[in-house]
């Protein structure tokens, strides 16, 4: 049983922490400070903090782990290993080297593809047919450290950012528990990442959800799925934001952004093919399917979206 300090913040990290609690001695949890969230702006603790408090595990929430006092606090735990899963801060090599066996990370891609902050979104947007989780030993680079183990999952045609997040989150916890004992014992040796196939998935910005109708219908459909539920995709119609929650792509021709009726269905012209919106939400209104939307806005056919 290893003595572990866990670092993580969002929902993705929760299965990994719960698995560690079942199988190892979790000395403490490091997570981001409580932040305002939601429309009301109420200050909320992270999902990881909630789990830690339920299990009476000490919680440390430094604003920055680069400061000397924060590093000194970490050293007091004297862990065998740090386990990091979507913590949200870049860690100095000085911090990574504190544990006896260094620090390992649960990363939501098959490295070296999709290093960076948003690998789940990136895999769907790119049309990848599979992805996975890599357990890696961390260094000071961004997801550049040597690999310990890899787990693979298929990306289904209707996969969304949420569904793939949930798959990889569970896989990450299971794979870590399978990997950690072998790593501690030396039975699993770190393997350097391949130099070929490196890609990057930077942090997502909300404005990236603004649909560019000159893109192909295939790429727009992937964007909609990848950005479900966050940050969501949208266009503008008659000066208002129109969210596109679900849709599909198909054959046909229309000017980009022009709404037409095609073989009895509502379609939007793109740079290549047609995009068929299935669920829409006009600014200030409820989310509805396309049939109900047309009842309220029959003039949508013929509209120009921007």
Short mmCIF file of C-alpha atoms in Angstrom, two decimals:
data_model
loop_
_atom_site.label_atom_id
_atom_site.label_comp_id
_atom_site.label_asym_id
_atom_site.label_seq_id
_atom_site.Cartn_x
_atom_site.Cartn_y
_atom_site.Cartn_z
CA UNK A 1 0.00 0.00 0.00
CA UNK A 2 1.57 3.23 -1.18
CA UNK A 3 1.45 6.53 0.70
CA UNK A 4 -0.11 8.91 -1.84
CA UNK A 5 -0.82 12.61 -2.11
CA UNK A 6 -3.47 13.22 -4.75
CA UNK A 7 -3.73 16.37 -6.88
CA UNK A 8 -6.89 17.01 -8.88
CA UNK A 9 -9.87 19.31 -9.18
CA UNK A 10 -12.82 18.52 -11.55
CA UNK A 11 -15.23 15.61 -11.96
CA UNK A 12 -12.74 13.80 -14.22
CA UNK A 13 -10.45 13.29 -11.22
CA UNK A 14 -13.05 11.75 -8.91
CA UNK A 15 -12.88 8.06 -9.96
CA UNK A 16 -9.10 8.14 -9.60
CA UNK A 17 -9.26 9.55 -6.08
CA UNK A 18 -11.98 7.09 -5.05
CA UNK A 19 -9.90 4.18 -6.38
CA UNK A 20 -6.85 5.40 -4.47
CA UNK A 21 -8.85 5.68 -1.26
CA UNK A 22 -9.91 2.03 -1.63
CA UNK A 23 -6.45 0.64 -2.36
CA UNK A 24 -3.83 3.00 -0.89
CA UNK A 25 -3.09 5.37 1.98
CA UNK A 26 -4.12 8.85 0.81
CA UNK A 27 -2.23 11.25 3.06
CA UNK A 28 -3.77 14.38 1.63
CA UNK A 29 -5.45 16.02 -1.33
CA UNK A 30 -4.30 19.14 -3.19
CA UNK A 31 -6.99 20.91 -5.19
CA UNK A 32 -7.76 24.35 -6.58
CA UNK A 33 -9.18 27.01 -4.23
CA UNK A 34 -12.96 27.30 -3.95
CA UNK A 35 -14.28 29.43 -6.81
CA UNK A 36 -17.53 31.24 -7.71
CA UNK A 37 -19.59 29.09 -10.08
CA UNK A 38 -22.97 29.05 -11.78
CA UNK A 39 -25.30 31.93 -12.55
CA UNK A 40 -25.54 32.99 -8.93
CA UNK A 41 -21.78 33.15 -8.54
CA UNK A 42 -21.86 31.17 -5.31
CA UNK A 43 -18.47 29.98 -4.09
CA UNK A 44 -18.22 26.21 -4.51
CA UNK A 45 -15.65 23.63 -3.52
CA UNK A 46 -14.21 21.37 -6.19
CA UNK A 47 -15.61 17.84 -6.68
CA UNK A 48 -12.29 16.49 -5.37
CA UNK A 49 -12.55 18.51 -2.18
CA UNK A 50 -16.05 17.14 -1.59
CA UNK A 51 -14.78 13.56 -1.85
CA UNK A 52 -11.78 14.26 0.39
CA UNK A 53 -13.89 15.82 3.15
CA UNK A 54 -16.32 12.88 3.10
CA UNK A 55 -13.37 10.58 3.80
CA UNK A 56 -11.72 12.89 6.38
CA UNK A 57 -8.68 13.42 4.18
CA UNK A 58 -6.71 16.66 4.73
CA UNK A 59 -7.17 19.21 1.93
CA UNK A 60 -4.61 21.78 0.78
CA UNK A 61 -5.76 24.54 -1.62
CA UNK A 62 -2.84 26.76 -2.62
CA UNK A 63 -3.47 29.56 -5.08
CA UNK A 64 -0.06 28.80 -6.60
CA UNK A 65 2.11 25.78 -5.91
CA UNK A 66 5.19 27.73 -7.03
CA UNK A 67 5.49 29.65 -3.76
CA UNK A 68 8.02 28.55 -1.14
CA UNK A 69 5.48 28.27 1.66
CA UNK A 70 3.22 26.02 -0.46
CA UNK A 71 6.14 23.77 -1.38
CA UNK A 72 7.16 23.55 2.29
CA UNK A 73 3.60 22.49 3.16
CA UNK A 74 3.73 19.68 0.59
CA UNK A 75 7.01 18.34 1.94
CA UNK A 76 5.50 17.70 5.36
CA UNK A 77 3.41 14.78 4.06
CA UNK A 78 6.48 12.77 2.93
CA UNK A 79 4.57 10.66 0.39
CA UNK A 80 5.80 7.77 -1.71
CA UNK A 81 4.22 9.28 -4.82
CA UNK A 82 2.07 12.11 -6.10
CA UNK A 83 -0.84 11.11 -8.32
CA UNK A 84 -2.09 13.98 -10.52
CA UNK A 85 -5.32 13.99 -12.54
CA UNK A 86 -6.54 17.26 -14.07
CA UNK A 87 -5.19 19.38 -11.23
CA UNK A 88 -5.14 22.64 -13.18
CA UNK A 89 -1.68 24.01 -12.34
CA UNK A 90 1.74 23.50 -13.92
CA UNK A 91 4.05 21.85 -11.37
CA UNK A 92 7.71 22.76 -10.94
CA UNK A 93 10.29 19.99 -11.14
CA UNK A 94 11.11 20.80 -7.49
CA UNK A 95 7.54 19.82 -6.58
CA UNK A 96 7.47 16.72 -8.80
CA UNK A 97 10.62 15.42 -7.15
CA UNK A 98 9.35 15.66 -3.56
CA UNK A 99 7.89 12.11 -3.34
CA UNK A 100 10.22 9.10 -3.09
CA UNK A 101 9.01 7.75 -6.44
CA UNK A 102 8.27 11.08 -8.11
CA UNK A 103 4.91 12.07 -9.58
CA UNK A 104 2.62 10.29 -12.02
CA UNK A 105 -0.21 11.69 -14.09
CA UNK A 106 -3.50 10.31 -15.39
CA UNK A 107 -3.81 11.89 -18.84
CA UNK A 108 -6.90 11.58 -21.06
CA UNK A 109 -5.26 10.62 -24.36
CA UNK A 110 -2.88 8.10 -25.86
CA UNK A 111 0.34 10.07 -25.75
CA UNK A 112 2.04 11.64 -27.58
CA UNK A 113 -1.24 12.50 -29.33
CA UNK A 114 -3.15 15.34 -27.69
CA UNK A 115 -0.78 16.64 -25.09
CA UNK A 116 -2.30 19.60 -23.28
CA UNK A 117 -5.39 20.76 -21.43
CA UNK A 118 -8.28 19.62 -23.67
CA UNK A 119 -7.51 16.20 -25.18
CA UNK A 120 -11.11 14.94 -25.02
CA UNK A 121 -12.50 17.81 -27.09
CA UNK A 122 -9.60 17.55 -29.53
CA UNK A 123 -10.03 13.84 -30.21
CA UNK A 124 -13.70 14.22 -31.17
CA UNK A 125 -13.11 17.37 -33.24
CA UNK A 126 -10.37 15.60 -35.19
CA UNK A 127 -12.56 12.61 -35.99
CA UNK A 128 -10.30 10.14 -34.14
CA UNK A 129 -11.78 6.65 -33.98
CA UNK A 130 -10.09 5.79 -30.69
CA UNK A 131 -8.38 7.46 -27.76
CA UNK A 132 -7.59 6.44 -24.20
CA UNK A 133 -5.69 7.16 -21.02
CA UNK A 134 -1.94 7.27 -20.45
CA UNK A 135 -0.41 6.84 -17.00
CA UNK A 136 2.89 8.70 -17.19
CA UNK A 137 5.75 9.80 -14.97
CA UNK A 138 5.71 13.57 -14.90
CA UNK A 139 8.49 15.97 -15.79
CA UNK A 140 8.49 19.76 -16.05
CA UNK A 141 7.17 19.70 -19.64
CA UNK A 142 3.52 19.61 -20.67
CA UNK A 143 2.65 15.90 -20.88
CA UNK A 144 6.15 15.05 -22.13
CA UNK A 145 7.17 12.53 -19.47
CA UNK A 146 7.78 8.79 -19.99
CA UNK A 147 4.80 6.42 -20.10
CA UNK A 148 3.93 3.65 -17.64
CA UNK A 149 0.73 2.22 -19.16
CA UNK A 150 -1.96 2.89 -21.76
CA UNK A 151 -5.67 2.03 -21.94
CA UNK A 152 -7.69 2.35 -25.16
CA UNK A 153 -11.38 3.17 -25.80
CA UNK A 154 -13.31 3.50 -29.06
CA UNK A 155 -14.86 6.84 -29.99
CA UNK A 156 -18.40 6.10 -31.14
CA UNK A 157 -20.06 7.99 -34.03
CA UNK A 158 -22.44 9.72 -31.60
CA UNK A 159 -19.80 10.33 -28.91
CA UNK A 160 -20.03 13.65 -27.06
CA UNK A 161 -17.53 15.43 -24.90
CA UNK A 162 -19.51 14.32 -21.85
CA UNK A 163 -19.81 10.65 -22.77
CA UNK A 164 -16.13 10.37 -23.67
CA UNK A 165 -15.16 12.25 -20.51
CA UNK A 166 -17.08 9.72 -18.43
CA UNK A 167 -15.49 6.72 -20.19
CA UNK A 168 -11.97 8.06 -19.78
CA UNK A 169 -12.56 9.15 -16.21
CA UNK A 170 -13.50 5.60 -15.15
CA UNK A 171 -10.71 4.08 -17.26
CA UNK A 172 -8.18 6.40 -15.65
CA UNK A 173 -9.02 5.29 -12.12
CA UNK A 174 -8.93 1.60 -13.01
CA UNK A 175 -5.73 1.85 -15.03
CA UNK A 176 -3.95 3.76 -12.28
CA UNK A 177 -4.76 1.09 -9.69
CA UNK A 178 -3.47 -1.60 -12.06
CA UNK A 179 -0.28 0.37 -12.74
CA UNK A 180 0.76 1.87 -9.41
CA UNK A 181 1.97 -1.29 -7.61
CA UNK A 182 4.16 -2.33 -10.54
CA UNK A 183 5.61 1.15 -10.78
CA UNK A 184 6.44 1.29 -7.07
CA UNK A 185 8.02 -2.20 -7.15
CA UNK A 186 10.03 -1.48 -10.29
CA UNK A 187 8.25 -4.14 -12.34
CA UNK A 188 6.88 -1.40 -14.64
CA UNK A 189 9.62 0.78 -16.09
CA UNK A 190 8.88 4.17 -17.68
CA UNK A 191 9.10 4.19 -21.48
CA UNK A 192 9.91 7.35 -23.41
CA UNK A 193 7.14 8.71 -25.63
CA UNK A 194 7.50 8.29 -29.40
CA UNK A 195 8.91 11.33 -31.16
CA UNK A 196 6.48 10.88 -34.05
CA UNK A 197 2.79 11.73 -33.72
CA UNK A 198 2.95 14.61 -31.25
CA UNK A 199 -0.14 16.84 -31.30
CA UNK A 200 -1.41 19.49 -28.89
CA UNK A 201 -4.82 20.25 -27.41
CA UNK A 202 -4.73 23.73 -25.84
CA UNK A 203 -7.23 25.06 -23.33
CA UNK A 204 -10.69 25.60 -24.86
CA UNK A 205 -12.04 29.14 -25.07
CA UNK A 206 -15.79 29.70 -24.98
CA UNK A 207 -15.77 31.70 -28.21
CA UNK A 208 -14.52 28.62 -30.07
CA UNK A 209 -18.10 27.38 -29.89
CA UNK A 210 -19.18 30.04 -32.42
CA UNK A 211 -19.92 27.98 -35.53
CA UNK A 212 -18.19 28.96 -38.76
CA UNK A 213 -20.62 27.85 -41.46
CA UNK A 214 -17.89 27.86 -44.12
CA UNK A 215 -16.50 24.77 -42.42
CA UNK A 216 -17.69 21.38 -43.67
CA UNK A 217 -20.87 19.87 -42.23
CA UNK A 218 -18.79 16.95 -40.93
CA UNK A 219 -16.50 19.26 -38.96
CA UNK A 220 -19.43 21.27 -37.60
CA UNK A 221 -21.17 18.10 -36.41
CA UNK A 222 -17.96 17.01 -34.66
CA UNK A 223 -17.64 20.41 -33.03
CA UNK A 224 -21.20 20.22 -31.69
CA UNK A 225 -20.55 16.79 -30.18
CA UNK A 226 -17.12 17.70 -28.80
CA UNK A 227 -18.44 20.84 -27.11
CA UNK A 228 -21.36 19.05 -25.42
CA UNK A 229 -22.03 20.04 -22.69
CA UNK A 230 -19.27 22.68 -22.43
CA UNK A 231 -18.69 25.22 -23.82
CA UNK A 232 -21.54 24.50 -26.23
CA UNK A 233 -21.90 25.66 -29.83
CA UNK A 234 -23.85 28.60 -31.14
CA UNK A 235 -24.59 30.84 -34.09
CA UNK A 236 -26.40 34.16 -34.42
CA UNK A 237 -29.81 34.78 -35.93
CA UNK A 238 -31.50 38.17 -36.15
CA UNK A 239 -29.16 39.64 -33.56
CA UNK A 240 -29.66 36.85 -31.01
CA UNK A 241 -27.56 33.91 -29.97
CA UNK A 242 -28.91 30.56 -31.14
CA UNK A 243 -27.44 27.52 -29.45
CA UNK A 244 -27.10 24.30 -31.46
CA UNK A 245 -27.31 21.39 -29.02
CA UNK A 246 -27.47 18.44 -31.42
CA UNK A 247 -27.45 17.85 -35.14
CA UNK A 248 -26.27 15.61 -37.96
CA UNK A 249 -24.54 16.07 -41.30
CA UNK A 250 -25.59 15.01 -44.77
CA UNK A 251 -25.30 15.60 -48.49
CA UNK A 252 -26.66 18.64 -50.27
CA UNK A 253 -25.74 22.17 -51.28
CA UNK A 254 -26.73 25.56 -49.86
CA UNK A 255 -24.92 28.80 -49.16
CA UNK A 256 -23.00 28.68 -45.86
CA UNK A 257 -25.27 29.77 -43.01
CA UNK A 258 -28.43 29.76 -45.15
CA UNK A 259 -31.36 27.76 -43.67
CA UNK A 260 -33.24 25.66 -46.22
CA UNK A 261 -35.74 22.84 -46.38
CA UNK A 262 -34.14 19.73 -47.86
CA UNK A 263 -36.04 16.45 -48.41
CA UNK A 264 -38.54 17.44 -45.75
CA UNK A 265 -35.95 18.44 -43.16
CA UNK A 266 -34.48 21.71 -41.95
CA UNK A 267 -30.87 22.06 -43.08
CA UNK A 268 -28.15 24.70 -42.91
CA UNK A 269 -25.69 25.29 -45.70
CA UNK A 270 -22.00 24.79 -44.94
CA UNK A 271 -18.73 24.88 -46.84
CA UNK A 272 -19.32 21.25 -47.80
CA UNK A 273 -22.59 19.41 -47.31
CA UNK A 274 -25.59 20.27 -45.14
CA UNK A 275 -25.95 20.38 -41.39
CA UNK A 276 -29.33 19.31 -39.96
CA UNK A 277 -30.03 20.90 -36.55
CA UNK A 278 -32.02 18.66 -34.21
CA UNK A 279 -32.17 20.64 -30.95
CA UNK A 280 -31.99 24.41 -30.71
CA UNK A 281 -32.22 27.07 -28.03
CA UNK A 282 -32.80 30.70 -28.85
CA UNK A 283 -31.40 33.27 -26.44
CA UNK A 284 -33.70 33.56 -23.40
CA UNK A 285 -35.78 30.52 -24.39
CA UNK A 286 -35.88 26.81 -23.56
CA UNK A 287 -34.09 24.07 -25.44
CA UNK A 288 -36.49 22.41 -27.92
CA UNK A 289 -36.36 19.98 -30.83
CA UNK A 290 -36.44 21.30 -34.37
CA UNK A 291 -40.16 20.51 -34.85
CA UNK A 292 -41.19 22.60 -31.85
CA UNK A 293 -38.74 25.32 -32.81
CA UNK A 294 -40.35 25.68 -36.23
CA UNK A 295 -43.81 25.95 -34.67
CA UNK A 296 -42.62 29.00 -32.77
CA UNK A 297 -40.43 30.40 -35.54
CA UNK A 298 -41.74 29.34 -38.95
CA UNK A 299 -39.67 32.10 -40.56
CA UNK A 300 -36.51 30.20 -39.58
CA UNK A 301 -36.63 28.59 -43.04
CA UNK A 302 -34.81 31.09 -45.25
CA UNK A 303 -32.89 32.65 -42.36
CA UNK A 304 -29.24 33.69 -42.62
CA UNK A 305 -27.08 32.55 -39.70
CA UNK A 306 -23.81 34.19 -38.82
#
